[in-house]
Short mmCIF file of C-alpha atoms in Angstrom, two decimals:
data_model
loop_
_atom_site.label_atom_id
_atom_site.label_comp_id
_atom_site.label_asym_id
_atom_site.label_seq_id
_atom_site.Cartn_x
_atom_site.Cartn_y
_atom_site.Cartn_z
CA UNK A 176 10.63 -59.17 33.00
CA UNK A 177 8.86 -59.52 29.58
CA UNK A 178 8.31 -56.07 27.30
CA UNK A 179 4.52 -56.30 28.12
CA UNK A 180 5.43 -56.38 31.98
CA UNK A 181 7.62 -53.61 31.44
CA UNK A 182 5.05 -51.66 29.61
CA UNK A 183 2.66 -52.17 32.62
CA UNK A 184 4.96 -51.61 35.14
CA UNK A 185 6.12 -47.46 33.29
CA UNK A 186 1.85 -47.59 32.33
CA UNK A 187 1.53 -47.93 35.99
CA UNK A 188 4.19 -45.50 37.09
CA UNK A 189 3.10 -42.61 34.81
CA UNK A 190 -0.06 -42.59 36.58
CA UNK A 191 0.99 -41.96 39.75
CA UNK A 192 0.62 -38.59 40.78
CA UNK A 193 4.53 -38.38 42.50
CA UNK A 194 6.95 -38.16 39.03
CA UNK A 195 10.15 -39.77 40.99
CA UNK A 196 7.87 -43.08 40.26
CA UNK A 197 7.90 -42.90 36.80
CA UNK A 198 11.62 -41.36 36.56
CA UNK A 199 12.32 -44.30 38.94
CA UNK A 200 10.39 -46.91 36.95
CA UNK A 201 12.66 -45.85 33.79
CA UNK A 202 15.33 -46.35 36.20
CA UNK A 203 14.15 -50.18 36.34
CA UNK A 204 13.90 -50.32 32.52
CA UNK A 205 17.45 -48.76 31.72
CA UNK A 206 19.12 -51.49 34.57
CA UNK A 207 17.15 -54.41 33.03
CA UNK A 208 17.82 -53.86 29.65
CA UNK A 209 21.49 -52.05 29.26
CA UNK A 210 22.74 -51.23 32.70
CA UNK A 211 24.64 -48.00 34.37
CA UNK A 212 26.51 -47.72 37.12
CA UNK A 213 25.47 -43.79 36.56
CA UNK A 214 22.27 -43.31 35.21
CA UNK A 215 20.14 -39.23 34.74
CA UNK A 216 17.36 -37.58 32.64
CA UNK A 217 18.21 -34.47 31.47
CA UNK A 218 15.13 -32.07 30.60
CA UNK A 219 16.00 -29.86 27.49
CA UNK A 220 14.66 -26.65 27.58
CA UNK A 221 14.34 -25.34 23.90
CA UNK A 222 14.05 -21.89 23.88
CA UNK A 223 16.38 -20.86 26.75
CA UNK A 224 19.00 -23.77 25.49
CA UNK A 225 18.99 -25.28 29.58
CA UNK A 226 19.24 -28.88 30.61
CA UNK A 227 18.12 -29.91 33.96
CA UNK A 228 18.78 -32.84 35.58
CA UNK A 229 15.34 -34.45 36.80
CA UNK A 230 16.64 -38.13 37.73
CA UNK A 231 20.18 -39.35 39.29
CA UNK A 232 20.82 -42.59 40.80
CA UNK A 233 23.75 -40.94 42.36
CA UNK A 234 22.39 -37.29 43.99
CA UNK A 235 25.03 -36.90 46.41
CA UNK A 236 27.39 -36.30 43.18
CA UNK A 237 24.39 -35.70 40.60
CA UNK A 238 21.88 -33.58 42.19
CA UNK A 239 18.25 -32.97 41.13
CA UNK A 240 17.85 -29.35 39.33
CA UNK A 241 21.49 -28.98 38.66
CA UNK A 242 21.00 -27.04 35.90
CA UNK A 243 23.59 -26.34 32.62
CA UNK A 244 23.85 -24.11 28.91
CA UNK A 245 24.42 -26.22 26.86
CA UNK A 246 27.71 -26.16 25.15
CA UNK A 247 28.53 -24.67 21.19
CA UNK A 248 30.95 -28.15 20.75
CA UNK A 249 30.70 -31.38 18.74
CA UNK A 250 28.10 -32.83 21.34
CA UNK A 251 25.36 -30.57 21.17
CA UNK A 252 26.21 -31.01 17.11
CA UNK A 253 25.36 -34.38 17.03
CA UNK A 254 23.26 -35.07 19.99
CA UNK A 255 20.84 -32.29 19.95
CA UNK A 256 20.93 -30.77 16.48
CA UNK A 257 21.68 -33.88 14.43
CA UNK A 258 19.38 -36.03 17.16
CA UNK A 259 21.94 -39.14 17.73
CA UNK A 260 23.61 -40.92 20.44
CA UNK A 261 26.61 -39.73 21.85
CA UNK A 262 28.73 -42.53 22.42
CA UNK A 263 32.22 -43.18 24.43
CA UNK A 264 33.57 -46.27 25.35
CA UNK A 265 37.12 -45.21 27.05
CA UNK A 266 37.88 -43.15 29.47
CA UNK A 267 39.92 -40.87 27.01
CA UNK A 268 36.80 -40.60 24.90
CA UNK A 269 34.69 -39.08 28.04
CA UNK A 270 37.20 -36.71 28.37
CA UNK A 271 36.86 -35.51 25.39
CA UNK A 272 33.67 -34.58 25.42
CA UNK A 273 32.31 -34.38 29.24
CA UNK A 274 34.14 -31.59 31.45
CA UNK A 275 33.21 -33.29 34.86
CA UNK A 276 35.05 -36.73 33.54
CA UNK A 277 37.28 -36.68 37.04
CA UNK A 278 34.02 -36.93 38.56
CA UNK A 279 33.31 -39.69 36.05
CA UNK A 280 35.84 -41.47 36.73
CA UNK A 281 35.71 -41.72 40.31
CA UNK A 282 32.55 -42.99 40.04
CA UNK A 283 34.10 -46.04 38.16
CA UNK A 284 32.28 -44.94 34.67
CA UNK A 285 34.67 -45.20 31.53
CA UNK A 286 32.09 -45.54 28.92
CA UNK A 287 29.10 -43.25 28.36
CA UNK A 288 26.19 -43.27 26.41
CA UNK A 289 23.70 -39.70 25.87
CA UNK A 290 20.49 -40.57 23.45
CA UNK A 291 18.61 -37.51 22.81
CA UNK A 292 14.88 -37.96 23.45
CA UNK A 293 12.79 -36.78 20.04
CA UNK A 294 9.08 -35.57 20.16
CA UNK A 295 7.19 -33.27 17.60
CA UNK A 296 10.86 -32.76 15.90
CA UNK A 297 12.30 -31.22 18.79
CA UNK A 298 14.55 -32.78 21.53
CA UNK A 299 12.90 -32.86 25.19
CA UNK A 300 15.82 -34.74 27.12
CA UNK A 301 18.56 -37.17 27.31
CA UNK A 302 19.21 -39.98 28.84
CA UNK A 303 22.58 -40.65 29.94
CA UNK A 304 23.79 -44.01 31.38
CA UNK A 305 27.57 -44.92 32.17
CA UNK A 306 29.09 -47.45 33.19
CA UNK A 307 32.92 -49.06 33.11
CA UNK A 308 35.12 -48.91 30.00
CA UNK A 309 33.46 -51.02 26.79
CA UNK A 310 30.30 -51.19 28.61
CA UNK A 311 28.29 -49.71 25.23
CA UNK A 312 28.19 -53.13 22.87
CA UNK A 313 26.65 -53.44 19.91
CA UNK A 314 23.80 -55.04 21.56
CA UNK A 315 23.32 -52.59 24.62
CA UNK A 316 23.60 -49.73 21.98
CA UNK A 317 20.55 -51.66 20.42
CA UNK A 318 18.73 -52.00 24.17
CA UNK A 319 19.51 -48.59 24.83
CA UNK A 320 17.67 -47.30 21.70
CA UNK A 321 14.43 -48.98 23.03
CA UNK A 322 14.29 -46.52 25.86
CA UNK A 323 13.80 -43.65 23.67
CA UNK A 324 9.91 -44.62 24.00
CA UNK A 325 9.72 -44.74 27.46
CA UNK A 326 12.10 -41.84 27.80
CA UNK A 327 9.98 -39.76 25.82
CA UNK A 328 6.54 -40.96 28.08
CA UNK A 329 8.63 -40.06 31.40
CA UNK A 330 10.03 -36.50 29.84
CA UNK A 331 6.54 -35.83 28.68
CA UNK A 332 5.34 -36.61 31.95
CA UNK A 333 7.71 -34.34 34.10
CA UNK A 334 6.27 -31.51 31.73
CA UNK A 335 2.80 -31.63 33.28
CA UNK A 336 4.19 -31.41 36.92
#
């Protein structure tokens, strides 16, 4: 699919009144254009410092609404206040960083990528794909950074309801 047809295809989704078409229309984008064995939305709540999940291609181990603080660590550091991409490409690295990396890793996901979603200066949302060990290239760290767009349309969207 060419960018135009995926710009009509999330165009298309946004408008429909149910938001699981748009979320699942990013869905689309993120497998066409990086790829993740595990992909979710997380909706960043500002002011109360919550992120809820809003999108998981994998509910029976990521559920919709699961909710979370986020943590005082090196993550929120660079990924919300410094607004850039987390990035792990081995299994040790996720567990570093990402407490439920058992679960990660039964799932099959070594590598994991979190880009912060940006609007007005303030973070809405991440999007965080993973996928097996070395997944993140050079080149699918550039895909990936095209999504921020479309993120941002699909986080903006779940706002209004």
């Amino acid at each position: 699919m060419t960018d135009a047809a995926d710009e009509t295809a999330l165009a298309d989704a946004l408008a429909d009144p149910d938001l699981t078409v748009a979320l699942a229309a990013l869905d689309a984008l993120v497998q066409r254009r990086v790829g993740a064995r595990l992909f979710t939305v997380m909706a960043f709540d500002a002011t109360t410092g919550i992120s809820r999940r809003i999108w998981t291609n994998a509910p029976e181990v990521y559920p919709v609404d699961g909710e979370k603080p986020l943590p005082q660590n090196d993550w929120t550091r660079q990924v919300i206040v410094q607004r850039r991409a987390w990035v792990a490409n081995t299994p040790a690295e996720v567990a570093e960083m990402l407490f439920d990396h058992a679960t990660i890793a039964a799932l099959g996901c070594g590598a994991a990528l979190n880009l912060p979603v940006v609007v007005a200066d303030q973070v809405i949302g991440t999007l965080n794909l993973l996928d097996a060990a070395g997944h993140f290239t050079p080149a699918r760290l550039a895909a990936a950074h095209t999504l921020r767009l479309p993120g941002a349309a699909v986080l903006l969207r779940a706002r209004l309801g």
